[in-house]
Amino acid sequence: MAKEVEVMMKAWNETTVLEFVLEGFLVAQHLGKVLFLVHLLVYLASVTGNTLIIAITWTDPRLQTPMYFFLRSFSFCECCFISTVIPKLLAIFLFGDRTIHFTPCIIQAFSFLFLGSTIFFHMAVMSLDRYLAICKPLRYPAIMNPRVCFLLVFFSYVLSFILVTGVILRLSRLSFCGSNVIPHFFCDLGSLIHLSCSDTKSLESMAFSVAVVVLFTSVLAAIFAYSNILISIMRLPLAKDRQKAFSTCSSHLIVLSLMYGSCVFIYVKPKQVSRLESNREAALVNTVVTPLLNPVIYTLRNKQVHQALRDALSRVNLRK
């Protein structure tokens, strides 16, 4: 009995009294202050841009349509997503604080995967929304009513929560021994699996299956939507109409390309260990670059948002 208690206490200590060290970007350690400033500006710009999209699409009566409802929810997810990773990365650059305890690390891994999955389901919903708006314009208002829009966003969160929770619960039950250095700038799932001294084959298979479901559900929805959109656009008789139809979804296509390219590279690999060294650079695209570019892409290429921003600035100037 005493031996069993000793074994249980040892296992408990391995999983709860554990501190991980985030390796970050070793080649850039001497540029800590510079990188802190750069990433801080990017973070603030991203949060400000996405918050501005939320505010504009919420307050402007002309933007109370399904497209902007989904964009508003998407921007909210982006704000939360970048906030799960960048604050800790800023602390690493400024203070050299690379340690993170077991529980915050698991929470960060969950938040990153949950919000990332939700964003991809949002992308699928936004693709289908553009398909219905362009290919089924007469039925679009009836199909995409407020109740349906709410349910689509709601189930994006719920499905992501269910899929990711299973993976994270399995991850939290692993034993960790030996090296505690995570070769990444945040608590990456693959890196944590690699550090575990437990048998991780079933967890790797589970994580791979979830990644395939999330990514390829979104990819297939986008392929279906935009192949039909392209056919419909090409059938329009006037070049002006074709250009207008394509401009409504070109921004979405740019964002899709950025996100799918980096995420397929990172996550759709059955063997998690095989991707550890190349993940950091690719992950920067999702955690830093894409959240920054999304507000720029959606505002610069959207005349309705342009007009709403101009009107909002005009009202602010009149009040001064």
CSV table of C-alpha atoms in Angstrom, one decimal, residues 10-258:
chain,number,residue,atom,x,y,z
A,10,LYS,CA,5.4,10.7,-7.8
A,11,ALA,CA,3.0,10.8,-10.7
A,12,TRP,CA,1.1,13.7,-9.1
A,13,ASN,CA,4.3,15.7,-8.7
A,14,GLU,CA,5.3,15.1,-12.3
A,15,THR,CA,2.2,16.6,-13.7
A,16,THR,CA,1.3,19.4,-11.2
A,17,VAL,CA,4.6,20.7,-9.7
A,18,LEU,CA,6.0,21.4,-13.2
A,19,GLU,CA,7.3,24.5,-14.8
A,20,PHE,CA,7.9,24.7,-18.6
A,21,VAL,CA,10.5,26.9,-20.2
A,22,LEU,CA,9.5,28.5,-23.5
A,23,GLU,CA,12.5,28.5,-25.8
A,24,GLY,CA,11.2,31.3,-28.0
A,25,PHE,CA,13.5,32.5,-30.8
A,26,LEU,CA,17.0,31.8,-29.6
A,27,VAL,CA,18.8,33.5,-32.5
A,28,ALA,CA,17.1,36.8,-31.7
A,29,GLN,CA,17.7,37.0,-27.9
A,30,HIS,CA,20.1,39.9,-28.3
A,31,LEU,CA,17.3,41.9,-30.1
A,32,GLY,CA,14.8,41.5,-27.2
A,33,LYS,CA,14.0,45.2,-26.8
A,34,VAL,CA,13.6,45.7,-30.5
A,35,LEU,CA,11.4,42.7,-31.0
A,36,PHE,CA,9.3,43.7,-28.0
A,37,LEU,CA,8.6,47.0,-29.5
A,38,VAL,CA,7.8,45.5,-32.9
A,39,HIS,CA,5.5,42.9,-31.5
A,40,LEU,CA,3.8,45.3,-29.2
A,41,LEU,CA,3.0,47.7,-32.0
A,42,VAL,CA,1.7,44.8,-34.1
A,43,TYR,CA,-0.4,43.5,-31.2
A,44,LEU,CA,-1.9,47.0,-30.5
A,45,ALA,CA,-2.5,47.6,-34.2
A,46,SER,CA,-4.2,44.2,-34.6
A,47,VAL,CA,-6.4,44.6,-31.5
A,48,THR,CA,-7.3,48.2,-32.4
A,49,GLY,CA,-8.1,47.3,-36.0
A,50,ASN,CA,-10.3,44.3,-35.1
A,51,THR,CA,-12.0,46.3,-32.4
A,52,LEU,CA,-12.7,49.1,-34.9
A,53,ILE,CA,-14.3,46.6,-37.2
A,54,ILE,CA,-16.5,45.3,-34.3
A,55,ALA,CA,-17.5,48.9,-33.4
A,56,ILE,CA,-18.3,50.0,-37.0
A,57,THR,CA,-20.3,46.9,-38.0
A,58,TRP,CA,-22.2,47.1,-34.7
A,59,THR,CA,-23.2,50.8,-34.8
A,60,ASP,CA,-23.7,51.5,-38.5
A,61,PRO,CA,-27.2,50.7,-39.7
A,62,ARG,CA,-26.0,50.0,-43.2
A,63,LEU,CA,-23.8,47.1,-42.0
A,64,GLN,CA,-26.5,45.2,-40.2
A,65,THR,CA,-26.3,42.3,-42.6
A,66,PRO,CA,-25.2,38.6,-42.2
A,67,MET,CA,-21.9,39.2,-43.8
A,68,TYR,CA,-20.9,41.9,-41.2
A,69,PHE,CA,-22.5,39.9,-38.4
A,70,PHE,CA,-20.1,37.1,-39.2
A,71,LEU,CA,-17.2,39.5,-39.7
A,72,ARG,CA,-17.9,41.0,-36.3
A,73,SER,CA,-17.7,37.7,-34.6
A,74,PHE,CA,-14.7,36.7,-36.6
A,75,SER,CA,-12.9,39.9,-35.5
A,76,PHE,CA,-13.8,39.2,-31.9
A,77,CYS,CA,-12.2,35.8,-32.2
A,78,GLU,CA,-9.1,37.3,-33.7
A,79,CYS,CA,-8.7,39.7,-30.8
A,80,CYS,CA,-9.0,36.9,-28.3
A,81,PHE,CA,-6.8,34.6,-30.3
A,82,ILE,CA,-3.8,36.9,-30.6
A,83,SER,CA,-4.2,37.8,-26.9
A,84,THR,CA,-3.6,34.2,-25.9
A,85,VAL,CA,0.0,34.2,-27.2
A,86,ILE,CA,1.4,37.7,-27.7
A,87,PRO,CA,1.4,39.0,-24.1
A,88,LYS,CA,3.6,36.1,-23.0
A,89,LEU,CA,5.8,36.6,-26.0
A,90,LEU,CA,6.2,40.3,-25.1
A,91,ALA,CA,7.2,39.2,-21.5
A,92,ILE,CA,9.8,36.9,-23.0
A,93,PHE,CA,11.3,39.7,-25.2
A,94,LEU,CA,11.2,42.4,-22.5
A,95,PHE,CA,12.0,40.6,-19.2
A,96,GLY,CA,13.4,37.3,-20.4
A,97,ASP,CA,10.6,35.5,-18.4
A,98,ARG,CA,10.4,32.2,-20.3
A,99,THR,CA,8.9,30.1,-17.5
A,100,ILE,CA,5.2,29.1,-17.5
A,101,HIS,CA,3.6,26.8,-15.0
A,102,PHE,CA,1.7,23.6,-16.0
A,103,THR,CA,-1.8,24.9,-15.5
A,104,PRO,CA,-1.4,28.2,-17.3
A,105,CYS,CA,0.4,26.3,-20.1
A,106,ILE,CA,-2.5,23.9,-20.5
A,107,ILE,CA,-5.0,26.9,-20.5
A,108,GLN,CA,-2.9,28.6,-23.1
A,109,ALA,CA,-2.9,25.5,-25.3
A,110,PHE,CA,-6.6,25.1,-24.9
A,111,SER,CA,-7.4,28.8,-25.7
A,112,PHE,CA,-5.1,28.8,-28.7
A,113,LEU,CA,-6.7,25.6,-30.2
A,114,PHE,CA,-10.3,26.5,-29.3
A,115,LEU,CA,-10.1,30.0,-30.7
A,116,GLY,CA,-8.2,28.8,-33.8
A,117,SER,CA,-10.7,26.1,-34.5
A,118,THR,CA,-13.6,28.6,-34.0
A,119,ILE,CA,-11.9,31.0,-36.5
A,120,PHE,CA,-11.8,28.2,-39.1
A,121,PHE,CA,-15.4,27.3,-38.6
A,122,HIS,CA,-16.2,31.0,-39.0
A,123,MET,CA,-14.3,31.0,-42.3
A,124,ALA,CA,-16.4,28.1,-43.5
A,125,VAL,CA,-19.6,30.0,-42.5
A,126,MET,CA,-18.4,33.2,-44.2
A,127,SER,CA,-17.7,31.2,-47.4
A,128,LEU,CA,-21.2,29.7,-47.4
A,129,ASP,CA,-22.6,33.2,-46.7
A,130,ARG,CA,-20.9,34.6,-49.8
A,131,TYR,CA,-22.1,31.6,-51.8
A,132,LEU,CA,-25.7,32.2,-50.9
A,133,ALA,CA,-25.5,35.9,-51.4
A,134,ILE,CA,-24.1,35.6,-54.9
A,135,CYS,CA,-25.5,32.4,-56.2
A,136,LYS,CA,-28.9,32.4,-54.4
A,137,PRO,CA,-29.7,36.1,-54.1
A,138,LEU,CA,-33.5,35.8,-54.0
A,139,ARG,CA,-33.5,33.1,-51.3
A,140,TYR,CA,-30.6,34.7,-49.3
A,141,PRO,CA,-32.6,36.9,-47.0
A,142,ALA,CA,-34.9,34.0,-46.0
A,143,ILE,CA,-32.1,31.5,-45.5
A,144,MET,CA,-29.7,33.8,-43.7
A,145,ASN,CA,-32.1,35.3,-41.2
A,146,PRO,CA,-30.9,36.5,-37.8
A,147,ARG,CA,-31.8,33.3,-36.0
A,148,VAL,CA,-29.8,31.2,-38.5
A,149,CYS,CA,-26.8,33.6,-38.3
A,150,PHE,CA,-26.8,33.3,-34.5
A,151,LEU,CA,-27.0,29.5,-34.6
A,152,LEU,CA,-24.2,29.2,-37.1
A,153,VAL,CA,-21.9,31.3,-34.9
A,154,PHE,CA,-23.0,29.6,-31.7
A,155,PHE,CA,-22.4,26.1,-33.1
A,156,SER,CA,-18.9,27.3,-34.4
A,157,TYR,CA,-18.0,27.9,-30.7
A,158,VAL,CA,-19.7,24.8,-29.4
A,159,LEU,CA,-18.2,22.4,-32.0
A,160,SER,CA,-14.7,23.9,-31.4
A,161,PHE,CA,-15.1,23.5,-27.6
A,162,ILE,CA,-16.2,19.9,-27.9
A,163,LEU,CA,-13.3,18.9,-30.3
A,164,VAL,CA,-10.6,20.7,-28.5
A,165,THR,CA,-11.7,19.8,-24.9
A,166,GLY,CA,-11.2,16.1,-25.6
A,167,VAL,CA,-7.6,16.7,-26.9
A,168,ILE,CA,-6.7,19.0,-24.0
A,169,LEU,CA,-8.1,16.6,-21.3
A,170,ARG,CA,-6.0,13.8,-22.7
A,171,LEU,CA,-3.0,16.2,-22.8
A,172,SER,CA,-3.4,17.2,-19.2
A,173,ARG,CA,-3.3,13.6,-18.0
A,174,LEU,CA,0.1,12.9,-19.5
A,175,SER,CA,3.2,12.6,-17.4
A,176,PHE,CA,6.1,14.9,-18.0
A,177,CYS,CA,9.7,14.1,-17.2
A,178,GLY,CA,13.1,14.9,-18.5
A,179,SER,CA,13.5,18.1,-20.4
A,180,ASN,CA,10.9,20.8,-19.7
A,181,VAL,CA,12.0,23.2,-22.5
A,182,ILE,CA,9.3,23.8,-25.0
A,183,PRO,CA,10.9,24.5,-28.4
A,184,HIS,CA,8.3,27.2,-29.2
A,185,PHE,CA,7.2,30.7,-28.1
A,186,PHE,CA,4.0,29.4,-26.6
A,187,CYS,CA,2.5,26.1,-25.3
A,188,ASP,CA,2.2,24.3,-28.6
A,189,LEU,CA,0.3,21.0,-28.6
A,190,GLY,CA,3.0,19.1,-30.6
A,191,SER,CA,5.8,20.4,-28.4
A,192,LEU,CA,4.0,19.3,-25.2
A,193,ILE,CA,3.3,15.9,-26.7
A,194,HIS,CA,7.0,15.6,-27.6
A,195,LEU,CA,8.0,16.4,-24.0
A,196,SER,CA,5.8,13.8,-22.4
A,197,CYS,CA,7.2,10.5,-21.2
A,198,SER,CA,3.8,8.8,-21.5
A,199,ASP,CA,2.6,6.8,-24.5
A,200,THR,CA,1.2,9.6,-26.8
A,201,LYS,CA,0.3,7.6,-29.9
A,202,SER,CA,-3.4,7.7,-29.2
A,203,LEU,CA,-3.3,11.4,-28.4
A,204,GLU,CA,-1.3,12.1,-31.6
A,205,SER,CA,-3.9,10.3,-33.7
A,206,MET,CA,-6.7,12.1,-31.9
A,207,ALA,CA,-5.0,15.5,-32.4
A,208,PHE,CA,-4.4,14.7,-36.1
A,209,SER,CA,-8.1,13.7,-36.6
A,210,VAL,CA,-9.3,16.9,-35.0
A,211,ALA,CA,-7.0,19.0,-37.2
A,212,VAL,CA,-8.3,17.2,-40.3
A,213,VAL,CA,-11.9,17.7,-39.3
A,214,VAL,CA,-11.4,21.4,-38.5
A,215,LEU,CA,-9.2,22.4,-41.4
A,216,PHE,CA,-10.8,20.3,-44.1
A,217,THR,CA,-14.3,21.1,-43.1
A,218,SER,CA,-13.4,24.7,-43.7
A,219,VAL,CA,-11.4,24.0,-46.8
A,220,LEU,CA,-14.2,21.9,-48.4
A,221,ALA,CA,-16.8,24.6,-47.6
A,222,ALA,CA,-14.6,27.2,-49.2
A,223,ILE,CA,-13.9,25.1,-52.3
A,224,PHE,CA,-17.6,24.4,-52.7
A,225,ALA,CA,-18.6,28.0,-52.1
A,226,TYR,CA,-16.0,29.7,-54.3
A,227,SER,CA,-16.2,27.2,-57.2
A,228,ASN,CA,-19.9,27.9,-57.5
A,229,ILE,CA,-19.3,31.7,-57.0
A,230,LEU,CA,-16.8,31.7,-59.8
A,231,ILE,CA,-19.2,29.9,-62.1
A,232,SER,CA,-21.9,32.4,-61.3
A,233,ILE,CA,-19.7,35.4,-61.8
A,234,MET,CA,-18.5,34.2,-65.2
A,235,ARG,CA,-22.1,33.9,-66.3
A,236,LEU,CA,-22.8,37.6,-65.6
A,237,PRO,CA,-23.2,39.5,-68.8
A,238,LEU,CA,-21.6,42.8,-67.8
A,239,ALA,CA,-18.0,43.2,-66.8
A,240,LYS,CA,-19.0,45.7,-64.2
A,241,ASP,CA,-21.3,43.2,-62.5
A,242,ARG,CA,-18.6,40.6,-62.5
A,243,GLN,CA,-16.1,43.0,-60.9
A,244,LYS,CA,-18.6,44.0,-58.2
A,245,ALA,CA,-19.4,40.4,-57.4
A,246,PHE,CA,-15.8,39.3,-57.2
A,247,SER,CA,-14.8,42.3,-55.0
A,248,THR,CA,-17.3,41.3,-52.3
A,249,CYS,CA,-15.4,38.0,-51.7
A,250,SER,CA,-11.8,38.8,-52.8
A,251,SER,CA,-10.9,39.9,-49.3
A,252,HIS,CA,-12.2,36.7,-47.8
A,253,LEU,CA,-10.1,34.7,-50.4
A,254,ILE,CA,-6.9,36.5,-49.4
A,255,VAL,CA,-7.5,35.7,-45.7
A,256,LEU,CA,-8.3,32.1,-46.5
A,257,SER,CA,-5.1,31.7,-48.4
A,258,LEU,CA,-3.0,33.0,-45.6
